Tab-separated table of C-alpha atoms in Angstrom:
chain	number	residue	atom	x	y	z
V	708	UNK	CA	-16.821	-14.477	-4.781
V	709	UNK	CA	-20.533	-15.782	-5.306
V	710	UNK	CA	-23.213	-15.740	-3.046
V	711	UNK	CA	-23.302	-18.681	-0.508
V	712	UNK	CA	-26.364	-21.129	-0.306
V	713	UNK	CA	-29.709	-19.138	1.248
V	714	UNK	CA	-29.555	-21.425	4.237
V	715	UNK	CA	-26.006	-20.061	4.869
V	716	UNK	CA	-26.603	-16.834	4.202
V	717	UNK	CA	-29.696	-16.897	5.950
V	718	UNK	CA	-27.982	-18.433	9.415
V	719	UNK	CA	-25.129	-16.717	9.631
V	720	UNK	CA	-27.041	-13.250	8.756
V	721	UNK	CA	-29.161	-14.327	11.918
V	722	UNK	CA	-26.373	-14.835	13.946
V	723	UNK	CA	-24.146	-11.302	13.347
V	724	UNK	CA	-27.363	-9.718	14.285
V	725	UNK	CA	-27.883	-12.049	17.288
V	726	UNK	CA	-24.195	-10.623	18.478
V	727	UNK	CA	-24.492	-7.291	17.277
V	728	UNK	CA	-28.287	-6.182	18.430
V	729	UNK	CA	-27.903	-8.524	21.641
V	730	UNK	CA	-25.023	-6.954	22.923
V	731	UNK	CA	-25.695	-3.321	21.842
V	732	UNK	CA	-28.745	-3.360	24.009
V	733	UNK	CA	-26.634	-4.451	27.162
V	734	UNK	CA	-25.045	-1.206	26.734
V	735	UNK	CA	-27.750	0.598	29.512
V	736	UNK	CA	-26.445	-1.904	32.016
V	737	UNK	CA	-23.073	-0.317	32.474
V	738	UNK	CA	-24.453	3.235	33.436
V	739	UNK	CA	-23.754	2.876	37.119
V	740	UNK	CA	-20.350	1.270	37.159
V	741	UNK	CA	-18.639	3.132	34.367
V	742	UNK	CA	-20.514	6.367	36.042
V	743	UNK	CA	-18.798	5.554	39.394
V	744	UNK	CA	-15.199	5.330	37.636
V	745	UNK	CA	-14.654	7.637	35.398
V	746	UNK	CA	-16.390	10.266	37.756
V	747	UNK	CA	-19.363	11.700	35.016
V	748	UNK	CA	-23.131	11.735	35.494
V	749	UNK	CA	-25.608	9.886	33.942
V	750	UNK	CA	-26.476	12.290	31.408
V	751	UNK	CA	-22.667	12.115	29.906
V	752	UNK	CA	-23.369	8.176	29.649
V	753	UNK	CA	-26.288	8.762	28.433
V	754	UNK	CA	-25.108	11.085	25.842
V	755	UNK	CA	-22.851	8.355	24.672
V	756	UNK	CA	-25.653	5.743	24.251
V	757	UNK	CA	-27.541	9.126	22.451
V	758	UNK	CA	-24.260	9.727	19.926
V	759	UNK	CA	-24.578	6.019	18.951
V	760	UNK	CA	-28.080	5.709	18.190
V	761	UNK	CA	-28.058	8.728	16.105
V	762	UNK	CA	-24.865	8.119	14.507
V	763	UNK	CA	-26.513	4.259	14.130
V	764	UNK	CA	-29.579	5.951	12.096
V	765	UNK	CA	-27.211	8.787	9.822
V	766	UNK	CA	-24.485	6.414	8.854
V	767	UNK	CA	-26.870	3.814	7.857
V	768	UNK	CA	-27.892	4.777	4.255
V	769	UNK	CA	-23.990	5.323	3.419
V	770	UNK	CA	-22.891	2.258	5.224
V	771	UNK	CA	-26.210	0.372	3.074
V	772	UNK	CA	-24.641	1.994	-0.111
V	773	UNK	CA	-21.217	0.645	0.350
V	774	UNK	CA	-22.814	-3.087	1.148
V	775	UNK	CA	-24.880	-2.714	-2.260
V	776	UNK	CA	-21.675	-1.430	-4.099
V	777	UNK	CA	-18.850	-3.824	-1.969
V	778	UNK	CA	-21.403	-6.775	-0.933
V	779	UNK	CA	-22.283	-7.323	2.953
V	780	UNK	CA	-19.393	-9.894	3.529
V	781	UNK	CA	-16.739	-7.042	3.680
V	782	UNK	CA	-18.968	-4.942	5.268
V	783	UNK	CA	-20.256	-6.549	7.969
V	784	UNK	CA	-15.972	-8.138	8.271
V	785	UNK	CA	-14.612	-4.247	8.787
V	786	UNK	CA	-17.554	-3.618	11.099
V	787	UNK	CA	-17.051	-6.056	13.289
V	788	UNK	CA	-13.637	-5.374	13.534
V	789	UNK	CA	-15.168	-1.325	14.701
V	790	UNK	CA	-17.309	-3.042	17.040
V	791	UNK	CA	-14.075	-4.683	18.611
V	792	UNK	CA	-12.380	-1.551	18.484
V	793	UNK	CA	-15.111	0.274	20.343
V	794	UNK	CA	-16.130	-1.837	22.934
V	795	UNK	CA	-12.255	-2.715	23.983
V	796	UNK	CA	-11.884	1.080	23.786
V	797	UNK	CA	-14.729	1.728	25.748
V	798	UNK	CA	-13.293	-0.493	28.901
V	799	UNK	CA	-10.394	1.274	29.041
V	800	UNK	CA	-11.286	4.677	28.462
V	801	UNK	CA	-10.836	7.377	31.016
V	802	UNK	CA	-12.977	10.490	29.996
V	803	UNK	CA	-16.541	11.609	29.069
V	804	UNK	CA	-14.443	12.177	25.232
V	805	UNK	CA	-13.076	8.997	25.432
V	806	UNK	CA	-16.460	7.237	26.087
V	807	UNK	CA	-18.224	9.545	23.248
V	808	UNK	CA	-15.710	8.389	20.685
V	809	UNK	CA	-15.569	4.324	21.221
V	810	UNK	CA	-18.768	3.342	22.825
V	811	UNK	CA	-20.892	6.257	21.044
V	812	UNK	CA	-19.020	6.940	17.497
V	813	UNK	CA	-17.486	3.953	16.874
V	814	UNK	CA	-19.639	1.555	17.715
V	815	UNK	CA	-22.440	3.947	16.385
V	816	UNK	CA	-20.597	3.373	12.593
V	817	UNK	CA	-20.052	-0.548	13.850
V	818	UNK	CA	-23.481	-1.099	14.411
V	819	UNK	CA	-24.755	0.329	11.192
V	820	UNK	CA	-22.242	-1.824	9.422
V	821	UNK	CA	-23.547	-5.156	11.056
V	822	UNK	CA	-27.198	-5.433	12.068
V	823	UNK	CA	-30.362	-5.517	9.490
V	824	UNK	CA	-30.104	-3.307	6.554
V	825	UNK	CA	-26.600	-4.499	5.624
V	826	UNK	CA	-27.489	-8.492	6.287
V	827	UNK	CA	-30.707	-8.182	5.023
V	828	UNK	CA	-29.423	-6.798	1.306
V	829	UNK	CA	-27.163	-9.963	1.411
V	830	UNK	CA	-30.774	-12.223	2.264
V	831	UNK	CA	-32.621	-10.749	-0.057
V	832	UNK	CA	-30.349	-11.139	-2.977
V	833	UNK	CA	-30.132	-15.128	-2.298
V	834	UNK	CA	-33.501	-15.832	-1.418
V	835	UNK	CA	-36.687	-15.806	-3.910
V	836	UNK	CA	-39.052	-13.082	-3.413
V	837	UNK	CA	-42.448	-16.099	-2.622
V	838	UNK	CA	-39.854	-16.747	0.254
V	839	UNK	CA	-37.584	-13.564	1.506
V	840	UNK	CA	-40.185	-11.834	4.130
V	841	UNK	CA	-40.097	-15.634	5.630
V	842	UNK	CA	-36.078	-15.444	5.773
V	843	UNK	CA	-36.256	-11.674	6.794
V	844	UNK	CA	-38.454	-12.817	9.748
V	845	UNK	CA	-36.123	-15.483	10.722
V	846	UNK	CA	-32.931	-12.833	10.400
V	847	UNK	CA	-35.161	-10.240	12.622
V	848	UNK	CA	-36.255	-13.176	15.222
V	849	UNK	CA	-32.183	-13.675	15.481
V	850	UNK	CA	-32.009	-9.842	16.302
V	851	UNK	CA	-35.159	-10.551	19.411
V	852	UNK	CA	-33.215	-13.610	20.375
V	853	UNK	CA	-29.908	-12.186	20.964
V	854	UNK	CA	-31.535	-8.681	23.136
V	855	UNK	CA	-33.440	-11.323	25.189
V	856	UNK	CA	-30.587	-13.488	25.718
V	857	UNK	CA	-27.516	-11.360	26.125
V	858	UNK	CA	-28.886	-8.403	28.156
V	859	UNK	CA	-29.175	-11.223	31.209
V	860	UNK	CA	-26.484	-12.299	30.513
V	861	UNK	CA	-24.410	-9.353	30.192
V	862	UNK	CA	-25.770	-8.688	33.264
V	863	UNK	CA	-24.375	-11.573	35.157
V	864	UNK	CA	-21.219	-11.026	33.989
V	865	UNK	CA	-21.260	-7.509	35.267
V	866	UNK	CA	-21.502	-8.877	38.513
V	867	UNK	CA	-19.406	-11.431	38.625
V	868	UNK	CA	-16.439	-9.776	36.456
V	869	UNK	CA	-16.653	-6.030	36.849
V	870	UNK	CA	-17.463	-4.001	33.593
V	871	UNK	CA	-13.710	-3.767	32.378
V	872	UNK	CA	-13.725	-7.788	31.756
V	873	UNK	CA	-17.379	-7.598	30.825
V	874	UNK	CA	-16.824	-5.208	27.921
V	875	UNK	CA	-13.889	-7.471	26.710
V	876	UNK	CA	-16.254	-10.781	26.784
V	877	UNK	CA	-18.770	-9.046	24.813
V	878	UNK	CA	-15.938	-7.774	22.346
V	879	UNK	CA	-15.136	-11.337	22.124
V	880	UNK	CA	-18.897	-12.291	21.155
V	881	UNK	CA	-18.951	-9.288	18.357
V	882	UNK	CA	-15.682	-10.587	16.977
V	883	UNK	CA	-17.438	-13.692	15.377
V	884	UNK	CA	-19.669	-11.536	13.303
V	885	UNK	CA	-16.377	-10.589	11.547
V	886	UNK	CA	-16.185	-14.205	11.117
V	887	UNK	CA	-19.461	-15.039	10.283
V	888	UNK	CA	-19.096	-12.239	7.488
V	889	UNK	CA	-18.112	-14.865	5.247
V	890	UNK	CA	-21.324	-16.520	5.008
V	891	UNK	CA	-23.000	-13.486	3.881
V	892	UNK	CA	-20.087	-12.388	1.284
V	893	UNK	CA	-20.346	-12.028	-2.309
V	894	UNK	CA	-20.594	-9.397	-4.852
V	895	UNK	CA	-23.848	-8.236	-5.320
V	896	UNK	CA	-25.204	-8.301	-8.789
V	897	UNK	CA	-28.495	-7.344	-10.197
V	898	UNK	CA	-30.743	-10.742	-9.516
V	899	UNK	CA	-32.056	-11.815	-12.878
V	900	UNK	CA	-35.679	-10.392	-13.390
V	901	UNK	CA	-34.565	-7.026	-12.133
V	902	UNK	CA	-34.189	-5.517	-15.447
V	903	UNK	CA	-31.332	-3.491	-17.208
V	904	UNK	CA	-28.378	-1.939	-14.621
V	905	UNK	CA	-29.435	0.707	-12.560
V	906	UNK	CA	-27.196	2.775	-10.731
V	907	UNK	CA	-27.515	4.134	-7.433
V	908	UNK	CA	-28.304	7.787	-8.656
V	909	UNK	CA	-31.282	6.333	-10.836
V	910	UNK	CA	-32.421	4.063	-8.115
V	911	UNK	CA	-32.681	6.991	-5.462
V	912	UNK	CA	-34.135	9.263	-7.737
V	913	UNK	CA	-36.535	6.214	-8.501
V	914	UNK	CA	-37.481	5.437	-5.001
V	915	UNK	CA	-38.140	9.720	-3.881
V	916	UNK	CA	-40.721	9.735	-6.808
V	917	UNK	CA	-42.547	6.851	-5.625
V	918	UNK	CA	-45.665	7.457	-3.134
V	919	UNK	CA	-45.657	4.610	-1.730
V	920	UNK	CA	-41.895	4.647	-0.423
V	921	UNK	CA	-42.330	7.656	1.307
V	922	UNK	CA	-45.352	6.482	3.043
V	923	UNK	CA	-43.138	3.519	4.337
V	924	UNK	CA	-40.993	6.098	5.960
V	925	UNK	CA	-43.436	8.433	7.552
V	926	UNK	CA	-44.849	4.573	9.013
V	927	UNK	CA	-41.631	3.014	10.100
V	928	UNK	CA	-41.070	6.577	11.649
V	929	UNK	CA	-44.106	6.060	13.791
V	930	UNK	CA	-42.121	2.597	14.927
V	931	UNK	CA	-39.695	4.118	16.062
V	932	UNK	CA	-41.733	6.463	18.057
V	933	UNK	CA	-43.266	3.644	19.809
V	934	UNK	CA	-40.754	1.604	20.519
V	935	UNK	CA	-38.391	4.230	22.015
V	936	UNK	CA	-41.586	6.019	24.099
V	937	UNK	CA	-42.607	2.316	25.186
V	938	UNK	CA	-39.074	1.153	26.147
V	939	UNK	CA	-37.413	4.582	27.774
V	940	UNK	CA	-40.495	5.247	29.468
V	941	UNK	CA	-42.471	2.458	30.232
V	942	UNK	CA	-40.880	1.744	32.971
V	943	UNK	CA	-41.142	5.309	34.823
V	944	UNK	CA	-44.887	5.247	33.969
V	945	UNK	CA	-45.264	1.626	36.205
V	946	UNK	CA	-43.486	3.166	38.696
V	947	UNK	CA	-44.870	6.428	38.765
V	948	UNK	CA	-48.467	4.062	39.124
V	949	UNK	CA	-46.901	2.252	42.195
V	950	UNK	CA	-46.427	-1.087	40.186
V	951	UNK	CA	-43.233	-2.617	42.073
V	952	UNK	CA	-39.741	-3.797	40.438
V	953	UNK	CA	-40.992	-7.656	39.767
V	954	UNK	CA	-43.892	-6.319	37.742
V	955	UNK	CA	-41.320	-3.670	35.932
V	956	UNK	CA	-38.583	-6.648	35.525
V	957	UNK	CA	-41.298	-9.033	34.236
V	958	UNK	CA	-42.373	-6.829	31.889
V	959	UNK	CA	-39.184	-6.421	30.204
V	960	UNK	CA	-38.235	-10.018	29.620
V	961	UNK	CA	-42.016	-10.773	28.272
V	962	UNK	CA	-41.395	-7.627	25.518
V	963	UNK	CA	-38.054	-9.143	24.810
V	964	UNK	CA	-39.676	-12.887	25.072
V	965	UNK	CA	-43.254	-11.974	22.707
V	966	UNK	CA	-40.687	-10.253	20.278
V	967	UNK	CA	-38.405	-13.491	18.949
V	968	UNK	CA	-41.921	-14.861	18.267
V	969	UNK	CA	-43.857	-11.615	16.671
V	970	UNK	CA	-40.848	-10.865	14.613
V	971	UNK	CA	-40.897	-14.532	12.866
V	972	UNK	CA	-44.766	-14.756	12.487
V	973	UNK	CA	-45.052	-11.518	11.069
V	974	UNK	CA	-41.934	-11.761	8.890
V	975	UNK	CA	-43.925	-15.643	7.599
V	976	UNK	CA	-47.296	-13.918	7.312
V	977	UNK	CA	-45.753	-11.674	4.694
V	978	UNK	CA	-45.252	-14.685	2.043
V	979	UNK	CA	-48.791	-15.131	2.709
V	980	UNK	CA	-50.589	-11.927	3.020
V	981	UNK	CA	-50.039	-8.179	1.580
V	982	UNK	CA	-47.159	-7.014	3.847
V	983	UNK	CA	-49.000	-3.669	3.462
V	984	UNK	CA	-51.667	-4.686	4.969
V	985	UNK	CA	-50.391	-7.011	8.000
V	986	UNK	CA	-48.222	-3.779	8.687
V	987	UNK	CA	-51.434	-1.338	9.241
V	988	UNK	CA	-52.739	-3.909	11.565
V	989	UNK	CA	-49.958	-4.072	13.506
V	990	UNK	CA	-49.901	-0.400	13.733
V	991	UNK	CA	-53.900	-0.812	14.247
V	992	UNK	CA	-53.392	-3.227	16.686
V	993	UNK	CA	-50.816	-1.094	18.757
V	994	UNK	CA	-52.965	2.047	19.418
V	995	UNK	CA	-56.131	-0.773	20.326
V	996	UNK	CA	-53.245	-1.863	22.893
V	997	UNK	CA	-52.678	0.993	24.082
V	998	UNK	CA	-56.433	2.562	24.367
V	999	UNK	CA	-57.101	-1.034	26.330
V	1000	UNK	CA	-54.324	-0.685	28.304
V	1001	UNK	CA	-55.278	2.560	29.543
V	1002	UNK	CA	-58.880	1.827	29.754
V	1003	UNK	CA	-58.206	-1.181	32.137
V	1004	UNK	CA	-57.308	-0.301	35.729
V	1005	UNK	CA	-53.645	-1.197	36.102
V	1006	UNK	CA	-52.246	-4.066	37.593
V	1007	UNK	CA	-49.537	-6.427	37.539
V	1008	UNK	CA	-51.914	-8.507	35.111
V	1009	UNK	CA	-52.911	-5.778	32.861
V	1010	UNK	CA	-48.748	-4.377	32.868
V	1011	UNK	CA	-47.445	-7.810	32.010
V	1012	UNK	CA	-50.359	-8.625	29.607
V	1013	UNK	CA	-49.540	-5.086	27.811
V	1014	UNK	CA	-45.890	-5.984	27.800
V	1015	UNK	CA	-46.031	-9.416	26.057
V	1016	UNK	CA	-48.669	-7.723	23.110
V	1017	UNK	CA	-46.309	-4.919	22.476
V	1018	UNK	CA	-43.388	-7.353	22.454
V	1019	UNK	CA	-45.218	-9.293	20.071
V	1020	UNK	CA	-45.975	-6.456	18.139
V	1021	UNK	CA	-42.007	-4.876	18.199
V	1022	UNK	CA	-40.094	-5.713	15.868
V	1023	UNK	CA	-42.801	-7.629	13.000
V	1024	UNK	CA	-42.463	-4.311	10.870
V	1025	UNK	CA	-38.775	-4.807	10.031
V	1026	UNK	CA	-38.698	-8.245	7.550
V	1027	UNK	CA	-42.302	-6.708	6.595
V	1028	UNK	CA	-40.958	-2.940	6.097
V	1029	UNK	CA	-37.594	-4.518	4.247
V	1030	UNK	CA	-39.443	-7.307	2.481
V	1031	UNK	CA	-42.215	-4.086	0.736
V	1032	UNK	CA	-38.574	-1.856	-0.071
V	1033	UNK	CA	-37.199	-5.389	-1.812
V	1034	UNK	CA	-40.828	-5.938	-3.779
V	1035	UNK	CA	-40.948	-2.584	-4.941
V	1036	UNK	CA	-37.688	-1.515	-6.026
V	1037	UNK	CA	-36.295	-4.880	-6.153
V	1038	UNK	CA	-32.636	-6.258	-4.029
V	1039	UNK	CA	-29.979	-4.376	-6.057
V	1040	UNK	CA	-30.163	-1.228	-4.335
V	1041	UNK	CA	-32.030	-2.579	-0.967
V	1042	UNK	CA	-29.537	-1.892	1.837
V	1043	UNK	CA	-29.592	1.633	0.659
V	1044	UNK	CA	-33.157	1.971	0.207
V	1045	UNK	CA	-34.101	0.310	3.535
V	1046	UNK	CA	-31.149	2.395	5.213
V	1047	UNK	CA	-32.930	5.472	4.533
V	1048	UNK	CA	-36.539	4.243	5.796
V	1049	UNK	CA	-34.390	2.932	9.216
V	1050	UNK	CA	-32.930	6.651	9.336
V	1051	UNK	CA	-36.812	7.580	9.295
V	1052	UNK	CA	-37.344	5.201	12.257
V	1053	UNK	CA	-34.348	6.234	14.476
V	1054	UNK	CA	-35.702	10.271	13.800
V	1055	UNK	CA	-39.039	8.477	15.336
V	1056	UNK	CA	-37.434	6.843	18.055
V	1057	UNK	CA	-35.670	9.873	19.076
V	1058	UNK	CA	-38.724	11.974	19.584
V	1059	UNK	CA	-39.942	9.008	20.983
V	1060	UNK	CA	-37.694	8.991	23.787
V	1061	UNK	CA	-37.306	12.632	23.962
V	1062	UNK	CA	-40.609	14.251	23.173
V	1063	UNK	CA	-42.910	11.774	26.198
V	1064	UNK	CA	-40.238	13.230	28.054
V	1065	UNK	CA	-40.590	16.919	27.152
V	1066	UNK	CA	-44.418	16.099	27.194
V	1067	UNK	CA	-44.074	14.811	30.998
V	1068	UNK	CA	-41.870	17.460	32.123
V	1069	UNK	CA	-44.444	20.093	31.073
V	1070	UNK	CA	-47.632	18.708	32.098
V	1071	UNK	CA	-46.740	16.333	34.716
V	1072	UNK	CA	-48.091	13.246	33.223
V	1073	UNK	CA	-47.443	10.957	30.233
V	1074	UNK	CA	-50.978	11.555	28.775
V	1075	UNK	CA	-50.032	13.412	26.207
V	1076	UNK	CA	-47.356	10.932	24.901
V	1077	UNK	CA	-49.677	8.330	25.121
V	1078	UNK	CA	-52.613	10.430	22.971
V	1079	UNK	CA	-50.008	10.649	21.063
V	1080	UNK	CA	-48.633	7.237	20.450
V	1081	UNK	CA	-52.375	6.322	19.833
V	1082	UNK	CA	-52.849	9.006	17.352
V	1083	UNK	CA	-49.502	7.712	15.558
V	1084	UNK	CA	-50.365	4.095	15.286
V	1085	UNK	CA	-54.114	4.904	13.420
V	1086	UNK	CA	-51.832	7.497	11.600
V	1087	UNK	CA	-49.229	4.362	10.586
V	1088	UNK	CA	-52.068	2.141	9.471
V	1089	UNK	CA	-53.750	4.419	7.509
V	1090	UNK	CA	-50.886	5.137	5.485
V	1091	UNK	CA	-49.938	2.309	4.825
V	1092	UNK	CA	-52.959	1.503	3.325
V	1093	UNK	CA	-52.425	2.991	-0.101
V	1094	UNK	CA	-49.579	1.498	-0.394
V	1095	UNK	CA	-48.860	0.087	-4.320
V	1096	UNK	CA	-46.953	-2.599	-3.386
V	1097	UNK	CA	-46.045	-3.903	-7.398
V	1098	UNK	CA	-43.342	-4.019	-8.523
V	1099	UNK	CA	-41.893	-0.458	-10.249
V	1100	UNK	CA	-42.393	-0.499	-13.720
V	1101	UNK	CA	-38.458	-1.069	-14.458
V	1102	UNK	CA	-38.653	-4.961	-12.892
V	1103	UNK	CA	-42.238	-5.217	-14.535
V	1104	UNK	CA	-40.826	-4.828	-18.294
V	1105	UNK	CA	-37.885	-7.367	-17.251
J	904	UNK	CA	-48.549	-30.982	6.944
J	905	UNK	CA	-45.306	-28.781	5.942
J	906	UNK	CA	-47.409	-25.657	5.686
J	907	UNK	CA	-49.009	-25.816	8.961
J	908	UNK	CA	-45.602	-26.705	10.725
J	909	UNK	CA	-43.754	-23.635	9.330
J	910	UNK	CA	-45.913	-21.679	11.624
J	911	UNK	CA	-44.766	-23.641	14.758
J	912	UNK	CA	-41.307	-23.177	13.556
J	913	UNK	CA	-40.567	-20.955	16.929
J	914	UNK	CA	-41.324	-23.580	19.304
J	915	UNK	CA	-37.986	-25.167	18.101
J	916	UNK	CA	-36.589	-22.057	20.030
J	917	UNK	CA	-38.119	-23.154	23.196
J	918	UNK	CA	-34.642	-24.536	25.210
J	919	UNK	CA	-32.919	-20.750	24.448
J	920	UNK	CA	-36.102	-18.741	25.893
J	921	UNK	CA	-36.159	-21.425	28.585
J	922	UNK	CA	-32.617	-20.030	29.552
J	923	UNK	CA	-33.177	-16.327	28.483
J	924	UNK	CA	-36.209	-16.544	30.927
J	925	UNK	CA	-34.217	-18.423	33.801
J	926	UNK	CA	-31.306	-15.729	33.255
J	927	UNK	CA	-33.917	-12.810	33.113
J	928	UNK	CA	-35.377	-14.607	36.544
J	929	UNK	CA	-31.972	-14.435	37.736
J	930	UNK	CA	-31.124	-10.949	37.016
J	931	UNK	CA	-34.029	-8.847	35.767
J	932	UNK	CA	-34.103	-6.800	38.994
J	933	UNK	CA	-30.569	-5.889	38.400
J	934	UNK	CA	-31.699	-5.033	34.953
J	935	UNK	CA	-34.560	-3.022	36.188
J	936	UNK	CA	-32.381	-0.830	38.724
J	937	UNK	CA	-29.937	0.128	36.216
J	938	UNK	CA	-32.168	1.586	33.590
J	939	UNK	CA	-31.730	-0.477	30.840
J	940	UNK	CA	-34.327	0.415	28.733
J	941	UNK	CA	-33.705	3.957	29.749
J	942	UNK	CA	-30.187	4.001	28.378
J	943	UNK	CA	-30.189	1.664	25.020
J	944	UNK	CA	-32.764	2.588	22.617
């Protein structure tokens, strides 16, 4: 089967994530119910939420290898399908083991199998390269769409159905990406201007000699740092200041509302600019947040105004991150390449989340976290500096 | 013309924030009390 149009490829890639991100970051809503039912604490929910993300971030660069090698449509078809599986499992599970083996393992595998590495490989092979960090920033902004959109939503539903019918709606929305799977099918080839057939040992091997690709991964670990210190923590640290629940609840929405719009503008700016470059000053422009932030008194103004710059600033590195793996290396091998850097920013995100808290616990304050955080982002835009971002001599003699 | 407007692309999204932000209205205490971003990373 050959590729579809971009436009299709492009829209329905958008979509799957728009399902699959949206309602995987509903999944913190249904702590209290499912806690009350099946009797466990929050820290056995929690470790299923934990399971997932980390079994999200080690199955990635095997689940990107088998999109390069079997294309994205059957990948992204079977994990749906998982997704299905988990979430229907999930509702009508009746242990801590049952929960830790639908709604953390398999949709853990489900999720690597449907949100950006996979769709993106399918993108970038359809799209040309004075255009693909536009359509990877148009993918990403349908990732921010569907985690401002559903969580509400999911949400509602929770109160007006009860989380066993809840789970099964959301099943429901995650079964179109199995069907939207056919817009992003095809077998991937080696795009013409990519030089003689590589194969995946060579292009590994390829990409851990090259500088420049581990300094994408030491600064897309820092992004995950951020985002899960900002997100799991955030909140805590407006409490902890005697902000009250609108400010908190505000905040949220304008981070996911700032993100559809930073995640297009930064994806566009890379057919523009070096993506190098607009990727240290986001990082440069995060720790300036930050230090401003915490120079400012707080108030609701300075909270919500904090909010809506990191929510611009989210998710802009992943169509710019992607977009440098695809210019470098080239498409062929992209889904694997890019699955390893996201592995780099889940490691970040869990110390992220875990470290502030480690930090707090032992000196009473989240000071330290964010000295740290600050001290990551000038780290992330410094290395991304040196960057090389041609092409690897292999697509420059083709 | 076509250059310019590319930028202002996301405005086209403005009806589906419109209803993410009346849903968030809607339910973002809800959201708040149960720890969302605490659980989903």
């Amino acid at each position: 089967m050959t590729m579809k149009r971009p436009w299709i490829v492009i829209a329905c890639a958008a979509f799957i994530v728009t399902l699959a991100m949206g309602v995987r970051q509903a999944f913190g809503l249904f702590l209290p119910p499912m806690s009350i039912e099946l009797g466990i604490d929050r820290g056995t929910f929690g470790l299923a939420i934990a399971i997932s993300n980390l079994v999200f971030g080690l199955a990635q660069p095997f689940i990107g290898a088998l999109s390069d090698k079997h294309g994205a449509g059957r990948v992204v078809f079977f994990g749906g399908l998982l997704y299905v599986l988990g979430l229907l499992g999930s509702a009508w599970v009746s242990s801590a083991l049952g929960l830790h083996l639908t709604l953390g393992f398999v949709v853990g595998v489900a999720l690597a199998a449907t949100t950006f590495v996979v769709v993106l490989g399918a993108v970038g092979r359809v799209v040309p390269p004075e255009r693909r960090s536009l359509a990877f920033g148009i993918v990403t902004a349908g990732g921010s769409l569907g985690q401002f959109l559903v969580v509400p939503l999911a949400a509602k539903l929770l109160g007006d159905l009860g989380y066993h019918l809840t789970l099964i709606v959301l099943a429901g929305l995650v079964a179109v990406c199995a069907v939207l799977a056919l817009g992003v099918a095809g077998r991937p080839t080696t795009p013409a201007g990519e030089g003689p057939r590589q194969s995946l040992k060579e292009a590994l091997g390829e990409a851990a000699g090259n500088r420049s690709y581990w300094l994408l991964n030491a600064g897309f670990f820092v992004c995950g740092f951020h985002i899960a210190f900002i997100a799991t923590h955030f909140p805590a640290y407006l409490a902890d200041q005697g902000l009250g629940l609108t400010v908190g609840a505000t905040a949220l929405a304008l981070v996911g509302l700032f993100n559809i719009f930073g995640s297009y503008l930064f994806g566009l700016s890379g057919d523009f600019w070096k993506k190098h470059y607009v990727l240290s000053g986001i990082y440069a422009a995060r720790g300036v947040a930050i230090i401003v932030f915490l120079i400012l008194p707080l108030s609701s103004t300075s909270a919500l105004v904090f909010a809506a710059v990191m929510g611009f600033l989210w998710l802009g590195t992943v169509p710019l991150t992607s977009g440098l793996v695809g210019q470098i290396f080239g498409v062929r091998y992209l889904s694997t390449l890019y699955g390893i850097v996201f592995l780099s920013h889940q490691v970040g995100s869990f110390f992220g989340a875990w470290a502030a808290g480690w930090l707090f616990d032992r000196t009473g304050s989240y000071d330290a976290a964010w000295i740290a955080s600050i001290l990551l982002a000038f780290f992330a835009a410094a290395v991304h500096l040196p960057i090389r971002d041609a092409p690897v001599a292999r697509l420059r003699a083709a | 013309m076509r250059r310019h407007a590319i930028w202002l692309a996301p405005l086209a999204l403005f009806p589906l924030c419109a209803l993410g932000l009346w849903l968030w209205a809607d339910q973002a205490t809800t959201i708040w009390l149960t720890g969302f971003f605490a659980a989903c990373l």
